[in-house]
Amino acid sequence: MKKIEAIIRPEKLDAVKEALEAKGHHSMTVYDVEGRGRQKGIQLEWRVGTYNVEFLPKIKMEIICADDACQMIIDTICAAAETGEVGDGKIFVSEIQNVVRIRTKESGKTAV
Amino acid sequence: MKKIEAIIRPEKLDAVKEALEAKGHHSMTVYDVEGRGRQKGIQLEWRVGTYNVEFLPKIKMEIICADDACQMIIDTICAAAETGEVGDGKIFVSEIQNVVRIRTKESGKTAV
Amino acid sequence: MKKIEAIIRPEKLDAVKEALEAKGHHSMTVYDVEGRGRQKGIQLEWRVGTYNVEFLPKIKMEIICADDACQMIIDTICAAAETGEVGDGKIFVSEIQNVVRIRTKESGKTAV
Amino acid sequence: MNTGINSGDTAWILISTALVMLMTPAVGFFYAGMVRKKNVLSTLTMSFVLLALVSVQWVVIGYTLSFGPDMGGIIGSLKWAGLTAVGQTPNASYAATIPHLAFMIFQMMFAAITVALIVGSVVERMKFSAFLIFSLLWATLVYDPIAHWVWGVGGWLRQLGALDFAGGTVVHVNAGISALALVLVLGKRKGYGKDNMEPHNIPHVVLGAALLWFGWFGFNGGSALAANGLATSAFVVTNVAAAAAALTWILLAWRERKPSALGFATGAVVGLVAITPASGYVTPLAAIAIGAIAATCSYYAIKLRMRLRVDESLDVLGCHGVGGMVGAVLTGVFASTAVNAAGANGLLYGNPKLVLIQAAAVSVTLVYGFTVTWVLAKVIDKTIGLRVTEKEEDVGLDMSQHAETAYALR
Amino acid sequence: MNTGINSGDTAWILISTALVMLMTPAVGFFYAGMVRKKNVLSTLTMSFVLLALVSVQWVVIGYTLSFGPDMGGIIGSLKWAGLTAVGQTPNASYAATIPHLAFMIFQMMFAAITVALIVGSVVERMKFSAFLIFSLLWATLVYDPIAHWVWGVGGWLRQLGALDFAGGTVVHVNAGISALALVLVLGKRKGYGKDNMEPHNIPHVVLGAALLWFGWFGFNGGSALAANGLATSAFVVTNVAAAAAALTWILLAWRERKPSALGFATGAVVGLVAITPASGYVTPLAAIAIGAIAATCSYYAIKLRMRLRVDESLDVLGCHGVGGMVGAVLTGVFASTAVNAAGANGLLYGNPKLVLIQAAAVSVTLVYGFTVTWVLAKVIDKTIGLRVTEKEEDVGLDMSQHAETAYALR
Amino acid sequence: MNTGINSGDTAWILISTALVMLMTPAVGFFYAGMVRKKNVLSTLTMSFVLLALVSVQWVVIGYTLSFGPDMGGIIGSLKWAGLTAVGQTPNASYAATIPHLAFMIFQMMFAAITVALIVGSVVERMKFSAFLIFSLLWATLVYDPIAHWVWGVGGWLRQLGALDFAGGTVVHVNAGISALALVLVLGKRKGYGKDNMEPHNIPHVVLGAALLWFGWFGFNGGSALAANGLATSAFVVTNVAAAAAALTWILLAWRERKPSALGFATGAVVGLVAITPASGYVTPLAAIAIGAIAATCSYYAIKLRMRLRVDESLDVLGCHGVGGMVGAVLTGVFASTAVNAAGANGLLYGNPKLVLIQAAAVSVTLVYGFTVTWVLAKVIDKTIGLRVTEKEEDVGLDMSQHAETAYALR
Ligand SMILES: Nc1ncnc2c1ncn2[C@@H]1O[C@H](COP(=O)(O)OP(=O)(O)O)[C@@H](O)[C@H]1O
Ligand SMILES: Nc1ncnc2c1ncn2[C@@H]1O[C@H](COP(=O)(O)OP(=O)(O)O)[C@@H](O)[C@H]1O
Ligand SMILES: Nc1ncnc2c1ncn2[C@@H]1O[C@H](COP(=O)(O)OP(=O)(O)O)[C@@H](O)[C@H]1O
């Protein structure tokens, strides 16, 4: 099984969620993070002039999926989250050894 | 070493913490996340009628542990976090290659 | 590629960020977490007397990097985040199988 | 020195003015709690800025248009522009025992809050610059004339005998219908009915409602323009109607599901709105009835609005428009000269005609407010544009209009 | 027209009423900041709803029971039910220079805030429906009678010569002891003493305290029922006692650990409570003493309560009960006819008997308040149940009682 | 009984006092929204505690030093220490129609808020204990003397003919320059100009600004010490100047980038500051000019301060100092005896000398305030130390000074 961690623009959450839904994938966990990357910080207004914010708000989406669903999910996220400008985010993929559903104690693939 | 990521109901945090404590496991990192899974969204009250919230508040608990402690921790979490209703959450297990304790620079198993 | 997860004291974020910057590493994702470890909880003031808080605020920093940059980053974080007192935090290292840049769809090492 | 000035009356009108002033930022919090995190400051600022904008407009031209020497029942002349001739001595036609300036500033706060009410319909998508221009024009071309008709000496609705103690039509019906007209031109929020649009901070809504309730004592109580029995009576019925409406609202919701904080706060505001035109003419028991009836009408009106999928986002029409209309008409039912000899008797006291007069005043406001606002909105839309770009809407108005975020993580 | 109405006095009582009104939502914020995030709206709503509930109850029956024509020193008759005969002209027995309605609504706000104080003891576990029923009955069966005894013309404690300027016993001792009785039936919060129960938003507590301090000027200053030297004196001592108590509290805490914002806010409220009964009778220097003594007593009382592991969650008894008792008894010590000729001299001015009378009034309130509340709580518990289910408590009352969450993530 | 007391005037001064009281916690929220999350409670508490501290100081010694029987134009004698001889009857030299105690407590609130303004410069690094000691000494050695000079009967600046209606120099110039002196000794925040120092909660800033605007009606309007035409005039110009300044500020910012909520709130406060000395002497149109000019000066002053990299953190000098100076000098330009016969004519009305007198009063305040504050700060720094340790600063003052965190996660 795979863990897909996608860091996306906050305003793209709804679009990504709906795109995945359309492809039949429903489950996910999301949380707010702050990120730095190629995108330089932004200038925000102070009372007078501006100050620089180096960490930008992003949303991290975590999806655990079967190996064969992985590429489809990545493609779907990429398509829905893209704006073409720096700061669109990244997707990280890693291996998950086991999944357990707390309610039923099922484990392995059937628990995903 | 293993990394256990458990997504649980927020109201179960204290119970899980205490159950682990009772089994002698103390260390963990937790944070607030929002999740979607089998559990459908909930209806919240608007001024009139309701609106649907698709992401439900959950807590994610991360525990790094030695390989042999892993199953015990999973079982303990399952037992303490379960209510039997959809939405109880899931546990994901993955491999950790190294652990470093910042304070002492120890690394590997002794740092867990 | 590696994923470095560092749990540090909130007040050390700026120092760690600057230390990494000085070493030429810019990209990262951070978020607020709460942790328990060797550090016992802290006593906070109630209206009268105190209450115990068991989960302490920490910041989690996630950095995806090429395998050869990994040790340098760990050392830099350790140096900048250390105070020598319990609670300085830990660093966890794991394997990342793939990285995709959403904007360009590049994947693998060039996407880091 | 104080020719005929009564210190008690003056103290009451000054503090009432301060209370009404507080309502403008209060309505900002009331609304801001209901929007998404990315539009908090936009919503707060759109409200609060009107206090500044309308204050200056009022001094320069608004007051004289509304209350200045009458021209044909339609509008005030420019004789009091820049507050010329508006000084520390009373103007007996409006209020004989307080400085003319006190009457002027009390009315100023009404103009400011009225424009601020409209904010509720356009949150999360209207351009800040367009909003400022709209507001300035709306205050001048919609609010000022209607205020003159209803309250100005010589105003034609006033001549007709319409009762509007503290602004049920001038303020609430007017703001409600104008909000609808504006939104019909502006359009729905992107993702409306699909994306998550949760209220981000309900304690802000509660704070706003609490301060509105508090401020409304000045709004209605101060409209007696003296610290006397009538002011007290208006104060009492204001409180009672708000109470009855809030309770009614949560009972209606409870029948269906749960009584929410959001519903309670909404109900309270609707009660306050509904009693506004009636507050100088009715008894406490009538106020309970008015509050309960208005809450029920407003509750179902908002239901209807939601079913029609019109994104009049925070229901300015449903709360203020409907509340104001119900209140204005019920004033025609419950008004009693036993409460206020200078008022009139309503239906229940043998004078059904008053209901008709009240309905007429409401209708005039509906037609005028809707038409002029719609034209205004169209003109601005065609020229500088009413709406932010889609991308700016996605990112949020705090960032795109003000380059700020409401809450930092640390 | 205004038979004997003084506009300055009326202005002062109206604005004082508005200030006291604000205290009900203010106490909601004060409490809501101290609970967990999942119970914020529950706590806010439990307070604010009482303003609505008690306002209607007061119009219908509360005012006549409390202040209506006396029946045997025990209770008011029903002659003023629905505010019959309560109008714009003064009732000289209560306040000769303001409309009777002004006196009525000033007192209404006292009834509302008193019930709202009790919320502090039952947060995070009491069922909303049970709470509403309890409140309605408590206002009618506990508050109204005691108000009649102490303040009603003909009330038996008033006859006795007990001094309670603005409600030390009627409001604070009463709320404090009733909170204890209610909680003894209701039980502890699940996980009390074990789970994390951190205050979730201390700025809310500070906001609540600030608005309470602000509102208390109306509470005590308004109790003079006129804008005169006595009102000013009450206003001054109110401020000074709050100041002294807040400073005392942080010094006590500092000796042991650190001076906290939570402690400062708590101390201020305790000072405000303690000066309440005394505010019309004592000098500023006496107020400093009263504030400092009350803060000390309250500080150690809460310590004791915590050691006893009674989950009287936000210390209504510890703050309001103890503060009120200390204030009432010290009124017997510091009262001086030099401050208020209509009052009495206390121990320091050669009249030790006043201390006993004050203690008697406190005792009566303690016994009556505790007993009736306990019975009420038992009856409700056995019928519809006082408490939410364990699961509802886990999930939080915002979700389980109101289907809301206070803060959304975005 | 009320020898010469006017109930309307008394009502107005009491409510004005309450309004000014609210400004102290309000400035706390205004500042606390601009600091980092780890210093919120520290900032709130530093403001709010001054209400307590200065209230007690004022009763004991502050009032008599400021307003007590004059000694050589320099200071009040100790005859009124502990408020001896300050009672319910008026003191005609200060205010003939209200209780002397009312004048006393109105002035008390001015002393409290003045010290609270200084908080803005030292946030996020000053030791709480040192801050309390500093404040007590500053109130006694800086504020009280200057208040005496300008407002005390016999005070030497008052004799000179300087006009300061509600405290432009005594309060704002004084706080601004003292903030600078204190910060020069205290030093910059760790990481200033490098680390992230984002305002953590801008809605708090807006709430603070709204309550300040509300409270300022009491500050300036109450300074007429009666509810009359002059109070009304002061009330009106206060509102108008705030409005003009807020609009000016966002227009200045818009020319360069974007109009922010933070800028709007700042501009409003600067307008309120600037009109303070002038409020009893100028017309509404002059108030628009004063607001706009002050906002512009303050805007560029803060720019300069930032370029100089002085960490006068929340610009007490830039807002209050500059606003106060501009207002004081422009009083010399715009003052008119047509507004206030007891005032004087300014430059525009043919009396250029008034500008010089005003400038003199400002200069004296600048010199005295800076010098004494600097010495005070040095002495405290050398003895108990002004600053927290570096580690405490890292962890945040909420934790290190108060053992609290403002917001819990659940
Ligand atoms: N090496 C990395 N490690 C961890 N997070 C990263 C890394 N690179 C990028 N990110 C995350 O992805 C976000 C977007 O990356 P950025 O480089 O700004 O945009 P883009 O991928 O479009 O060039 C960053 O804000 C950060 O949260
Ligand atoms: N495939 C998944 N990827 C990421 N998170 C998941 C996944 N499945 C479930 N979750 C997380 O677990 C939570 C509980 O899952 P859900 O399916 O609702 O309950 P249950 O496991 O009891 O059927 C979700 O809210 C989500 O946060
Ligand atoms: N086994 C673990 N699993 C997950 N998180 C851990 C673990 N051990 C430590 N942590 C995280 O690291 C933080 C610091 O650890 P702690 O033991 O207090 O300090 P130190 O490493 O200096 O002894 C904890 O608060 C927790 O967030």
Short mmCIF file of N, CA and C in Angstrom, two decimals, chain F residues 24 33 73 80 93 126 142 154 206 219 229 236 285 304 307 350-351 374:
data_model
loop_
_atom_site.label_atom_id
_atom_site.label_comp_id
_atom_site.label_asym_id
_atom_site.label_seq_id
_atom_site.Cartn_x
_atom_site.Cartn_y
_atom_site.Cartn_z
N THR F 24 -9.24 51.19 28.36
CA THR F 24 -8.00 50.55 28.81
C THR F 24 -7.94 49.09 28.38
N GLY F 33 -3.72 42.09 19.45
CA GLY F 33 -3.90 41.52 18.13
C GLY F 33 -2.66 41.65 17.25
N GLY F 73 2.19 76.30 41.26
CA GLY F 73 1.97 76.01 39.84
C GLY F 73 2.56 74.70 39.40
N TRP F 80 -5.65 66.32 49.54
CA TRP F 80 -6.74 65.44 49.12
C TRP F 80 -6.31 63.97 49.03
N SER F 93 -14.51 74.83 41.16
CA SER F 93 -13.38 75.21 40.32
C SER F 93 -13.20 74.23 39.17
N MET F 126 9.24 43.11 27.90
CA MET F 126 9.44 43.76 29.20
C MET F 126 8.93 42.88 30.33
N VAL F 142 5.52 61.44 36.33
CA VAL F 142 5.38 62.08 35.02
C VAL F 142 3.94 62.55 34.78
N GLY F 154 -4.34 76.62 38.95
CA GLY F 154 -3.04 77.17 39.34
C GLY F 154 -1.88 76.58 38.56
N VAL F 206 -9.24 45.14 15.34
CA VAL F 206 -10.46 45.83 14.92
C VAL F 206 -11.41 46.01 16.10
N PHE F 219 -14.34 60.25 26.34
CA PHE F 219 -13.07 60.93 26.54
C PHE F 219 -13.18 62.42 26.17
N GLY F 229 -24.22 71.91 24.72
CA GLY F 229 -23.83 72.11 23.33
C GLY F 229 -22.36 71.85 23.09
N VAL F 236 -19.21 65.42 18.17
CA VAL F 236 -19.31 65.41 16.71
C VAL F 236 -17.93 65.47 16.06
N LEU F 285 -15.91 70.87 10.06
CA LEU F 285 -15.07 70.93 8.86
C LEU F 285 -13.59 71.00 9.23
N LEU F 304 9.25 56.52 8.67
CA LEU F 304 10.58 56.96 9.07
C LEU F 304 11.10 56.10 10.22
N ARG F 307 12.26 52.90 8.98
CA ARG F 307 13.52 52.98 8.25
C ARG F 307 14.69 53.11 9.23
N GLY F 350 -7.25 84.94 13.34
CA GLY F 350 -6.50 86.15 13.61
C GLY F 350 -5.61 86.15 14.83
N ASN F 351 -5.36 84.95 15.41
CA ASN F 351 -4.54 84.95 16.61
C ASN F 351 -3.38 83.97 16.49
N TRP F 374 13.27 58.52 30.86
CA TRP F 374 14.55 57.92 30.57
C TRP F 374 15.31 57.60 31.86
#
